[in-house]
XYZ file of C-alpha atoms in Angstrom:
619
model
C 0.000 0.000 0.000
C 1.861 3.226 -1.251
C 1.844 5.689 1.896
C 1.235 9.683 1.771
C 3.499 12.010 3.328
C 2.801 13.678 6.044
C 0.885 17.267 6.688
C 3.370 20.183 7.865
C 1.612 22.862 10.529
C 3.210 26.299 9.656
C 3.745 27.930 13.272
C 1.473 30.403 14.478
C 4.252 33.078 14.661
C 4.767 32.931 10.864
C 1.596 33.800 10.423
C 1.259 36.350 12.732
C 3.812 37.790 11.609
C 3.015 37.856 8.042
C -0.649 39.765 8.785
C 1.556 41.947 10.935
C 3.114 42.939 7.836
C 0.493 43.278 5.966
C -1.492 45.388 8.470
C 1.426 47.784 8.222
C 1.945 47.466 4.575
C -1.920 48.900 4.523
C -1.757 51.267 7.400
C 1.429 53.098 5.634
C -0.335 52.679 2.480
C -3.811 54.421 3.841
C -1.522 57.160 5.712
C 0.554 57.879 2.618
C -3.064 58.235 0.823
C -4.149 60.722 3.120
C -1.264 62.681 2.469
C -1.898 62.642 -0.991
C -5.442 63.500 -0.677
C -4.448 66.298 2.054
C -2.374 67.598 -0.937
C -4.556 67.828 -3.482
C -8.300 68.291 -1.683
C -7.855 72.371 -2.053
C -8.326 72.910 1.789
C -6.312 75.280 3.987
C -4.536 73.263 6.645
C -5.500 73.023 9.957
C -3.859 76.052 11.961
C -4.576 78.652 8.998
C -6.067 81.747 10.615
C -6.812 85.083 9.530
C -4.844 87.753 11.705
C -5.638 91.730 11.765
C -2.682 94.148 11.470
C -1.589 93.307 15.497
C -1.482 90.234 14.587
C -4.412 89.277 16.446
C -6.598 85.796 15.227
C -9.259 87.275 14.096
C -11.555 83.891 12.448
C -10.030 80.268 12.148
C -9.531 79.237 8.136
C -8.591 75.696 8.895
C -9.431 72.895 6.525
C -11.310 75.527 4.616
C -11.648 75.230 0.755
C -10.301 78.038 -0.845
C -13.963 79.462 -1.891
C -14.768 78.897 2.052
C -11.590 81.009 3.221
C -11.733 83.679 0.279
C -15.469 84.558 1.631
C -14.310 84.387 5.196
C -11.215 87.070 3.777
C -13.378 89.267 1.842
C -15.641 90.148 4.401
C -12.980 90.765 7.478
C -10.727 92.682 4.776
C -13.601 95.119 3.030
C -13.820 96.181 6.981
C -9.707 97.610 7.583
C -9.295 98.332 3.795
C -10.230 102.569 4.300
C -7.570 102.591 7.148
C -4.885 100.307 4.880
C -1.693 102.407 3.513
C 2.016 101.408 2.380
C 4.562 104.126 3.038
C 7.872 103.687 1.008
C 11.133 105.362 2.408
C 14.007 106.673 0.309
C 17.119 108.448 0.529
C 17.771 110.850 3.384
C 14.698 110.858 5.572
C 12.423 110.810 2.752
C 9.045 109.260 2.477
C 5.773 108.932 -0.033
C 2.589 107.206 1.375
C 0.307 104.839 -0.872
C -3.238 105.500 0.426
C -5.794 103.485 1.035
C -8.007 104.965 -1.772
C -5.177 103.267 -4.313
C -5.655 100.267 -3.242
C -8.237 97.180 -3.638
C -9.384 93.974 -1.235
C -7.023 91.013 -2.307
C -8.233 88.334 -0.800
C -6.773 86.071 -3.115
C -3.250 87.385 -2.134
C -4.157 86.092 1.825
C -5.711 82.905 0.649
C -3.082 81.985 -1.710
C -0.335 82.364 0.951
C -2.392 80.176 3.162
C -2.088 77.289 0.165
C 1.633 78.073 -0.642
C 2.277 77.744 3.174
C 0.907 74.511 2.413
C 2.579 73.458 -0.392
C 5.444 74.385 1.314
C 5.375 71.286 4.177
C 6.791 67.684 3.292
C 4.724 65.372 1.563
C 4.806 63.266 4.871
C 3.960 65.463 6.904
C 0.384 66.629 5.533
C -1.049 63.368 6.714
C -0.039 64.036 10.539
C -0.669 68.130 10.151
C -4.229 67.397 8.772
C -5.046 64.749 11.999
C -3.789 67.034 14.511
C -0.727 65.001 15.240
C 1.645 68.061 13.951
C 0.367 71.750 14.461
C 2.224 74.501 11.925
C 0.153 77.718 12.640
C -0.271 79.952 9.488
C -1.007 83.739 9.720
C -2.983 85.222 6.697
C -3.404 89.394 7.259
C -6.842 90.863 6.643
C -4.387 93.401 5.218
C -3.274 92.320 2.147
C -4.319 94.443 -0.818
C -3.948 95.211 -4.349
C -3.777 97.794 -6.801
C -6.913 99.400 -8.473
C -5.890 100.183 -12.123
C -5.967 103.448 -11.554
C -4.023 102.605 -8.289
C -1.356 101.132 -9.974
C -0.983 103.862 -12.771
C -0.500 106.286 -9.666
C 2.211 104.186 -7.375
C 4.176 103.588 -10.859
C 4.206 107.331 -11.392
C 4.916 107.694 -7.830
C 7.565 105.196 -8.286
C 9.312 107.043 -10.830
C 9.686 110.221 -9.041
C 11.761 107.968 -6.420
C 13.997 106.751 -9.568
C 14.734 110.502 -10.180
C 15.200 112.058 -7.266
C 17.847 108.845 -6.298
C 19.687 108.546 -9.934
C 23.175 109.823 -9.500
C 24.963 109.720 -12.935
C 28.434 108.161 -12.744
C 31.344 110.422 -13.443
C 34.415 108.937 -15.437
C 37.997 109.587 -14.620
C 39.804 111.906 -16.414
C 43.340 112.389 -17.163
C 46.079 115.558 -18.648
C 49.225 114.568 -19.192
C 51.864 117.047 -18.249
C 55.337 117.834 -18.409
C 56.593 116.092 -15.461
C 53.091 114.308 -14.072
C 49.953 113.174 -15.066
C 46.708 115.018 -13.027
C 44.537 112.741 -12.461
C 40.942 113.258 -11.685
C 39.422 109.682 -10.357
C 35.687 109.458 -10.879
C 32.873 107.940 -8.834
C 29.877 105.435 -8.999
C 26.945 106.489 -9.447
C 23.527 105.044 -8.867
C 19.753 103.971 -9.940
C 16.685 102.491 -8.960
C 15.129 99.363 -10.418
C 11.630 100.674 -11.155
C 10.194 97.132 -12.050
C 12.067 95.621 -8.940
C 10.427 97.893 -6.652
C 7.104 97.663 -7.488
C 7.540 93.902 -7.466
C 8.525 94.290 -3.595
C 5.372 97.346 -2.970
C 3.124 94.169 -4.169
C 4.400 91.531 -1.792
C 4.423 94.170 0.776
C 1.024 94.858 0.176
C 0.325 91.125 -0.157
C 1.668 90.687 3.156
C 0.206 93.443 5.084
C 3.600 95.542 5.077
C 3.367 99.161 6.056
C 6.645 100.197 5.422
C 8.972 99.729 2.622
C 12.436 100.781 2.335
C 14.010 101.732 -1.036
C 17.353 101.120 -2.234
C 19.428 102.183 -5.566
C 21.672 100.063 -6.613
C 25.497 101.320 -7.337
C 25.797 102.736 -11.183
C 29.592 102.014 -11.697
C 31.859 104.228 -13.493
C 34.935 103.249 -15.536
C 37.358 101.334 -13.484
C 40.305 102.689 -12.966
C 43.872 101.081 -11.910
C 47.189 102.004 -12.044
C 47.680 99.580 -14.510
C 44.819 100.878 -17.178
C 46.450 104.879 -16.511
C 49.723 103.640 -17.388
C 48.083 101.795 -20.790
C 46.785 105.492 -20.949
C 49.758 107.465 -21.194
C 52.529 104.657 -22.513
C 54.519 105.914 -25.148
C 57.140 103.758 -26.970
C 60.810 105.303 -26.683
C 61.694 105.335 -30.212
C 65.297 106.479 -32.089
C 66.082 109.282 -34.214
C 66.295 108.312 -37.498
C 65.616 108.778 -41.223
C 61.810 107.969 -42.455
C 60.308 105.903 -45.623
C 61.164 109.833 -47.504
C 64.891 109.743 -45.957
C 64.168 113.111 -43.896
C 65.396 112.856 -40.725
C 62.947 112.343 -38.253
C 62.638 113.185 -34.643
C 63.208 110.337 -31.422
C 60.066 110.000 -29.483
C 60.710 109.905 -25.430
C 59.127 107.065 -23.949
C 56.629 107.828 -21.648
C 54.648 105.619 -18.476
C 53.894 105.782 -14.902
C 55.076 102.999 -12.129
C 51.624 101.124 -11.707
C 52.466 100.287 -8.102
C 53.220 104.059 -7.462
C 50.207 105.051 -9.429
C 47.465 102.418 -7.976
C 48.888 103.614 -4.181
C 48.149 107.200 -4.929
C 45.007 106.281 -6.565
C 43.967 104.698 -3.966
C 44.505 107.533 -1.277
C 43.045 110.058 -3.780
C 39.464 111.061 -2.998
C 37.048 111.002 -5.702
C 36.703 114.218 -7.831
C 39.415 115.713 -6.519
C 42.592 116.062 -8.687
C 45.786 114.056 -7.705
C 48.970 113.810 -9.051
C 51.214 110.616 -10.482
C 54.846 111.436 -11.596
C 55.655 110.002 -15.192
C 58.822 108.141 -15.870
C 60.325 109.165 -19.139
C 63.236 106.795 -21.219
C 65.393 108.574 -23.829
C 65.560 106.511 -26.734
C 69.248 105.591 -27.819
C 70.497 106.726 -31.066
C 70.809 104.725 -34.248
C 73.334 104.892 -37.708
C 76.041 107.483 -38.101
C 76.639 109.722 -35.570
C 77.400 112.237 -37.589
C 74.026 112.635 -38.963
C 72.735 114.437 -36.335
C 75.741 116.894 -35.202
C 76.108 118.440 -38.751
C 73.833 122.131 -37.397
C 75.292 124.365 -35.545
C 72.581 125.569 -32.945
C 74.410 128.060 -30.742
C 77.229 129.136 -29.745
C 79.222 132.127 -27.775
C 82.518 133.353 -27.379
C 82.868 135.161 -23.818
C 86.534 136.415 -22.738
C 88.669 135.893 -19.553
C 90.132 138.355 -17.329
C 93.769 137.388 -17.510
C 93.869 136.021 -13.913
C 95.969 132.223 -14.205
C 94.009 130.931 -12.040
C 90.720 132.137 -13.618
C 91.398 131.291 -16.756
C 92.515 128.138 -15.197
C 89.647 126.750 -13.714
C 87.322 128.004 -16.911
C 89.485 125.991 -19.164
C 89.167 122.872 -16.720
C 85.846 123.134 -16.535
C 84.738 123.518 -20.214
C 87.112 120.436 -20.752
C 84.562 118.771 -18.704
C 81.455 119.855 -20.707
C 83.833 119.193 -23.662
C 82.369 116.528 -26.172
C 79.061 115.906 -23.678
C 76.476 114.443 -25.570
C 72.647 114.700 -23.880
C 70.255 112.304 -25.674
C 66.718 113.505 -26.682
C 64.898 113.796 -23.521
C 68.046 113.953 -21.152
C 68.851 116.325 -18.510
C 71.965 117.857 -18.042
C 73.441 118.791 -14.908
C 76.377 121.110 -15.041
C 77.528 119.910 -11.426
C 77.165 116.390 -12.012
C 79.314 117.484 -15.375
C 82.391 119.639 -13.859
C 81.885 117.797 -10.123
C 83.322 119.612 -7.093
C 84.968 122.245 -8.199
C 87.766 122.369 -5.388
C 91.318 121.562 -5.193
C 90.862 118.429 -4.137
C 89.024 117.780 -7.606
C 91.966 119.633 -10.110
C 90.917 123.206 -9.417
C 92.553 126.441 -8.357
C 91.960 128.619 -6.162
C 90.910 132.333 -7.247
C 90.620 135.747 -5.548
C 87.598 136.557 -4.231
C 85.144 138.825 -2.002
C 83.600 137.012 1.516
C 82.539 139.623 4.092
C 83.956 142.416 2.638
C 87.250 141.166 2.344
C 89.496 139.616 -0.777
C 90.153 135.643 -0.223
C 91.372 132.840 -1.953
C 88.296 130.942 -3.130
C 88.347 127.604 -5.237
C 87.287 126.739 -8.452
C 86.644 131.039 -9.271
C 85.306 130.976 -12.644
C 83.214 128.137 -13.228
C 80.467 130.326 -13.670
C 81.897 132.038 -16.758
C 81.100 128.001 -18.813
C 77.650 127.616 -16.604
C 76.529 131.117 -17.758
C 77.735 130.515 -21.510
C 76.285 127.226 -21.437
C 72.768 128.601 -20.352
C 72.929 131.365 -23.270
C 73.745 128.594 -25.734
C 70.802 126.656 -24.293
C 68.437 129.667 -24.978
C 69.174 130.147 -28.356
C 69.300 126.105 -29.121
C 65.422 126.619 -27.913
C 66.124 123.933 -24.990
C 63.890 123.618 -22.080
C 65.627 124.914 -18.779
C 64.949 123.329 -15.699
C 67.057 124.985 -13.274
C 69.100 128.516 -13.405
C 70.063 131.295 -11.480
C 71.564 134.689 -12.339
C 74.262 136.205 -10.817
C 74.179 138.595 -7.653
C 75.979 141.282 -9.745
C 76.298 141.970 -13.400
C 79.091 139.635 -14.918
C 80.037 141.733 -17.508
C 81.300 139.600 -19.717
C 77.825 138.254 -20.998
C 74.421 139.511 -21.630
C 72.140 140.640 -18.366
C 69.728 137.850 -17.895
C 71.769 135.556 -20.353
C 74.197 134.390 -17.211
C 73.676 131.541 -14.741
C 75.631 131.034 -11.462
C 76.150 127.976 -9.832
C 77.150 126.873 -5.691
C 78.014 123.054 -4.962
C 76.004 121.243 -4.528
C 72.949 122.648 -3.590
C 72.785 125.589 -6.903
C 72.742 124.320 -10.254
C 72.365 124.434 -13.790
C 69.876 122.395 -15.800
C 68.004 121.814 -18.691
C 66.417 119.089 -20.494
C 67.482 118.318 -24.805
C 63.519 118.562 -25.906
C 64.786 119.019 -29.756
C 64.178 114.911 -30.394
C 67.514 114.790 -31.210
C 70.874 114.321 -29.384
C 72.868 117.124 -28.949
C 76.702 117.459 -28.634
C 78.432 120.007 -26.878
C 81.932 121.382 -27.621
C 83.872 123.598 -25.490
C 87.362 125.120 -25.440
C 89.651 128.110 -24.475
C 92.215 129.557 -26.530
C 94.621 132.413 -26.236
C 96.011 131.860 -22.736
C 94.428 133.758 -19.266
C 93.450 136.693 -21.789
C 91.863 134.569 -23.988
C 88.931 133.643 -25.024
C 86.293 131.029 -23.990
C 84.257 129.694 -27.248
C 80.762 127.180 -26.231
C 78.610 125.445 -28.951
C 75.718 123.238 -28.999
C 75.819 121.017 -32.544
C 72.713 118.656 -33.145
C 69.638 118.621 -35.439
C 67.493 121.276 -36.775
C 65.532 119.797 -39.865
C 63.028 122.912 -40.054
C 65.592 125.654 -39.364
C 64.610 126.802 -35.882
C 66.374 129.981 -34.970
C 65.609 132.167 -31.978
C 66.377 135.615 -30.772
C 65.671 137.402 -26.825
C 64.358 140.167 -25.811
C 66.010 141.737 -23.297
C 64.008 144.812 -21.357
C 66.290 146.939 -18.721
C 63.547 147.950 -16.318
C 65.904 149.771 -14.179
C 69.533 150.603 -12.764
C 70.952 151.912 -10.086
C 73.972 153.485 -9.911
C 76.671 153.077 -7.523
C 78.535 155.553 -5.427
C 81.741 155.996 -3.898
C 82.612 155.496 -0.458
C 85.629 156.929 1.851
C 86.876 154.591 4.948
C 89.849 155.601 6.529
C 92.634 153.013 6.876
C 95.763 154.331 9.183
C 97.858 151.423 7.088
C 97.056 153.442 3.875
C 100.540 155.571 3.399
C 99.836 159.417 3.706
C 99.319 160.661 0.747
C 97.778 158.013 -1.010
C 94.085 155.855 -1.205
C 93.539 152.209 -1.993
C 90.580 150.824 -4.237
C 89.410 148.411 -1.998
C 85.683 147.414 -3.547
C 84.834 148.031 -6.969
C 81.585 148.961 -8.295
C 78.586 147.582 -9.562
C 75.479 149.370 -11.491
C 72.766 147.431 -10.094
C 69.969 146.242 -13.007
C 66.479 144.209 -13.657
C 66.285 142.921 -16.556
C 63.370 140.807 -17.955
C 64.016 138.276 -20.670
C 61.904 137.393 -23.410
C 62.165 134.488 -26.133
C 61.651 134.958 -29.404
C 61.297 131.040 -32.127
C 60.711 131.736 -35.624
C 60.517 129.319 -38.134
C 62.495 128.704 -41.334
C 60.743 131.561 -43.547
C 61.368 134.463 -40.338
C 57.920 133.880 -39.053
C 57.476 134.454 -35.261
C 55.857 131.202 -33.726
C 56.246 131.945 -29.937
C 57.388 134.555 -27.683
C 57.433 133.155 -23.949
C 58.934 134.417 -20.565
C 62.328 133.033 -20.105
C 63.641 134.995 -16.914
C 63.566 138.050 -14.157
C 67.751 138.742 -13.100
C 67.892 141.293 -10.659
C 71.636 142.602 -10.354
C 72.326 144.248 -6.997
C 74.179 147.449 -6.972
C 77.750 147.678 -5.284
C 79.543 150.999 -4.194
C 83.041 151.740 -4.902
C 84.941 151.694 -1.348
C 88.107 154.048 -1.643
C 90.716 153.354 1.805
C 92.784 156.556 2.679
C 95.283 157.706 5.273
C 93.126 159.410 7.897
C 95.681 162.222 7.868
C 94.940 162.794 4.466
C 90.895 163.564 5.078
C 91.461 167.524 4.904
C 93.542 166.746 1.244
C 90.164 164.829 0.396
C 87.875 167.564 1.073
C 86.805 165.326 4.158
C 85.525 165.655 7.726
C 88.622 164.774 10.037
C 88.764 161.525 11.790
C 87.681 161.852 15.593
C 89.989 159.098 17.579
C 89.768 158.912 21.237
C 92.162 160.259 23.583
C 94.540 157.575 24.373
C 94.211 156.046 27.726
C 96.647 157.027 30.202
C 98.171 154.345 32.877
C 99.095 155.135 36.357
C 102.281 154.459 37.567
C 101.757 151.688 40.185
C 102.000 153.345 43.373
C 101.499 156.724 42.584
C 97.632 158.239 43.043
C 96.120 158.703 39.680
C 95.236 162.314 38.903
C 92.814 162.862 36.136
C 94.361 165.706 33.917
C 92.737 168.863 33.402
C 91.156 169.687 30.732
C 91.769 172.979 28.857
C 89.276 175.274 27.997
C 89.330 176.265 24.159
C 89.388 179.768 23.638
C 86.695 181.251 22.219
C 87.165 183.676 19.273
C 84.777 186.308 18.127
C 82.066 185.349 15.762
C 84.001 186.906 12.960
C 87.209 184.830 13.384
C 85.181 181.400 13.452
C 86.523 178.697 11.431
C 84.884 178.205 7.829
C 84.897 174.073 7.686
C 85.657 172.536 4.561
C 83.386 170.509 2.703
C 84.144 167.636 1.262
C 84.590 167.108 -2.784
C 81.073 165.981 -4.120
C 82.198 162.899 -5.972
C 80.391 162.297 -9.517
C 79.052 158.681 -9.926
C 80.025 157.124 -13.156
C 77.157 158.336 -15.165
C 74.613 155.644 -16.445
C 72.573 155.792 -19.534
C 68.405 156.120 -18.424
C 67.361 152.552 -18.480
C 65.189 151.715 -21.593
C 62.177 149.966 -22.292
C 62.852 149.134 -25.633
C 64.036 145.484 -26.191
C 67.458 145.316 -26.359
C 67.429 142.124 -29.219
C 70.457 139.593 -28.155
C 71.427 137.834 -31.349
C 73.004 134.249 -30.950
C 76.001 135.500 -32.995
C 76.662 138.082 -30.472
C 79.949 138.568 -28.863
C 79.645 139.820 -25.854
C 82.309 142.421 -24.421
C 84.583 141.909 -21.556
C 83.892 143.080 -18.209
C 85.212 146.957 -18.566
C 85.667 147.341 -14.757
C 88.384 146.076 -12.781
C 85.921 143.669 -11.109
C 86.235 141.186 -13.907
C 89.638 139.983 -12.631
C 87.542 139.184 -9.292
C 85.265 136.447 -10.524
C 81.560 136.306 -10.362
C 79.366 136.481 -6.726
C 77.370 134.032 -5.586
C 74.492 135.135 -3.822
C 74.029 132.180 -1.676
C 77.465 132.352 0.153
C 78.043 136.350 -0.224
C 81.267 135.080 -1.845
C 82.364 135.565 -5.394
C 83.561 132.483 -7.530
């Protein structure tokens, strides 16, 4: 008999645990369900109220449809509407109120925040919100409005007004380039308002029951600008002299910038609209070809003469050796001390007489001012620029008032800058001995035949007079020059370019020398005043010393007689001593032609050197 096999009991547990399951599978099937019903059934969730402008419930919307909650809205909100308003602030303390009257019930607006509040929670979480088991409370204000067409015409026109009175333009940066800086004038931001962006905001404040609203413009920006992008600005290649696609020679072309580091540090210091400055950097260009190409016109020159003193003419003829052969590249500055160096013994010179305090002294390096002053005429006439130069406290004499420049190491000098755009060679030289002559020339480049004359105006002069001192070394019966004289002068230079056909292009200041006066001192014997024709020289007694032990008597003094007022004494005047008569100073210009040669010195002064005003000594 085939058997059957034998029934299996599943265990109790395996089912229990199985409808467990499925139980669960259900419950979290039915609670997801609810949550997707809660979603989508249109109801406010439970929590929604409506809230007056305190914030104060004012009915309960809760699981309201929308219809339900917009009827519940309308009603509370046609109540506060009159008293509703919006008041926008702006700029400095100003203020513009929306009114009530612009305005319209939106309950819509309230409602609709109630469902986006809503839509806002987790998907899980509706389920437990909508059974009480979660509680998020939603506020929806009884003062949320809208715009009434006409409403919204006004607050846009209202709007506007704002726009205006905040616009500030932007202002650019601007720039001049100068001769040794560029002035720069940083600009500023400015700023607008977003017309469309701010009436977005007035509606959600409205929406929300806002009653104020702030305002804000947003920056305009002007151009940017850096120390990099100024020197971009104001770069200019260095470029060499040389001959163009025509073969005319054409002119170098200083390079031109500004340190961006330097620049961007004073840029950023500087205060908007207000000028600041930025030194440029300039590079001379080198020089290209044959040298000779650009030394073949003679620009200037002068021929001065020397007094005949060795050691003068000395020191003159050492220092034009230095200046000898000096080439200044187009945009270069040339020193004259940097050129000759210190002129003292220690450095080759000699010492010359000299004036200091009255008296004559040795001086060094006397006469050095006889190649800065012929090197400054030459300058002049080459049309150079001149960056530093001082005239003389007296009248040289041996060139041009106003034409001379003094120098003092190291703190006086004599400068000026090659601006032809083309390098410039100087030759210098002395000939004849210490009477001779010192000859200066500029040679370089002038393609449109430049030439230029001065203008020299003598506004005044003052003569000098003499001047008695007694001196009981001075042997009776003779006197002793001991200070030559000076006419004193101001003299105003002007000058004069013309082009190659004669025609004046520019008359410009070039200088104001003021020459001090100086008397003529004349020593004498004292003995010899009466000779003179002058008042006699009261000395004091001499002092009498006691004998030591003796008392010391005073003596007594004798009385002068006194003659009858017939016999008195006629005194004698003194001699009224003529000044050197001077010509009346002129007005008319006194034209100073490059080809000039000027005449020596004809007072004995010239053998004395020149003075320099800021040591009271003369060189």
């Amino acid at each position: 008999m085939e058997g059957s096999a034998p029934n299996k009991k599943v265990p109790a547990a395996l089912i229990a645990g199985i409808i467990a399951a499925a139980l669960a599978v259900a419950a979290v099937g039915g609670y997801f369900g609810l949550c997707s019903w809660v979603q989508g059934n249109g109801r406010l969730l439970p929590g929604a109220a409506a809230v007056d402008d305190q914030g104060a419930p004012v009915a309960g919307l809760g699981k309201l449809t929308q219809e339900e909650a917009l009827a519940v809205v309308s009603q509370e909100i046609d109540q506060r509407l009159d008293q509703r308003s919006l008041t926008i602030e702006y700029g400095e303390g100003k203020s513009v109120v929306l009114p009530g009257e612009l305005l319209a019930c939106s309950p819509e607006a309230a409602v609709e925040r109630g469902m986006a509040a809503k839509a806002a929670q987790p998907f899980w979480k509706l389920g437990m919100l909508w059974l009480g088991l979660a509680y998020e409370p939603t506020d929806l204000s009884l003062s949320a409005a809208s715009f009434t067409p006409e409403g919204e015409a006004k607050a846009r026109q209202l709007l506007q007004e704002i726009a205006g009175e905040l616009y500030v333009a932007p202002v650019d940066f601007t720039y001049e380039v100068g001769e040794e800086s560029v002035e720069v004038t940083p600009g500023f931001d400015g700023q607008e308002l977003d017309v469309e962006a701010l009436f977005a905001q007035v509606l959600a404040a409205l929406a929300d029951g806002e009653t104020q609203l702030t305002a804000q413009a947003q920056p305009l920006p002007g151009a940017e600008l850096t120390g990099e992008s100024l020197n971009e600005l104001v770069y200019v290649e260095p470029k060499a002299p040389g001959l163009d696609e025509n073969g005319k020679l054409a002119p170098a072309v200083i390079g031109l910038s500004v340190n961006p580091e330097e620049a961007q540090a004073i840029l950023d210091g500087a205060v908007p609209g207000q000028p600041c400055t930025i030194p440029l950097e300039f590079t001379p260009p080198g020089t290209t070809g044959d040298e000779k190409l650009y030394y073949k016109d003679l620009l200037s020159e002068v021929t001065t003469w020397m007094d005949g003193v060795a050691n003068r003419s000395f020191n003159v003829n050492r220092a034009a050796e230095f200046c000898n052969g000096k080439v200044i590249q187009p945009g270069e500055e040339f020193s004259y001390i940097a050129t000759i160096g210190d002129p003292s013994q220690a450095n080759g010179y000699r010492p010359s007489t000299g004036y200091q305090d009255g008296q004559t002294v040795a001086m060094d390096g006397g006469g050095v001012c006889q190649v800065s002053s012929s090197l400054y005429y030459c300058a002049v006439y080459a049309n150079l620029e001149i960056v530093r130069r001082a005239c003389h406290a007296f009248a040289t004499g041996y060139i041009p008032n106003g034409l001379d420049a003094t120098i003092y190491y190291p703190s006086l000098d004599f400068k000026f800058r090659n601006n032809t755009g083309f390098p410039i060679k100087i030759v210098a030289y002395t000939e004849g001995g210490a009477s001779g002559k010192l000859t200066v020339q500029f040679y370089g480049s002038n393609p449109d035949n430049i030439t230029v004359k001065t203008e020299r105006y003598a506004l005044s002069s003052t003569p000098w007079t003499t001047v008695y001192q007694p001196d009981e070394t001075i042997p009776v019966g003779t006197t002793k020059v001991d200070v030559t004289p000076y006419t004193g002068y101001e003299v105003d230079v002007y000058r004069c370019v013309y082009d190659g056909d004669g025609q004046l292009i520019s008359r410009t200041f070039e200088n104001h020398s003021k020459y001090a006066k100086r008397d003529k001192l004349i020593l004498y014997n004292p003995a010899d005043a009466a000779s003179l024709g002058l008042e006699p020289v009261v000395t004091d007694p001499p002092v009498v010393e006691p004998t030591p032990g003796d008392p010391w008597v005073p003596p007594t003094a004798e009385p002068t007689p006194e003659l009858p007022p017939s016999q008195e004494p006629t005194p004698e005047q003194p001699p009224v001593v003529e000044p050197t008569p001077e010509l009346p100073p002129s007005q008319e210009p006194i034209p100073s032609q490059p080809e000039e040669t000027p005449s020596p010195d004809p007072t004995p002064e010239a053998s004395q050197g020149t003075w320099n005003p800021f040591t009271g000594q003369w060189e």
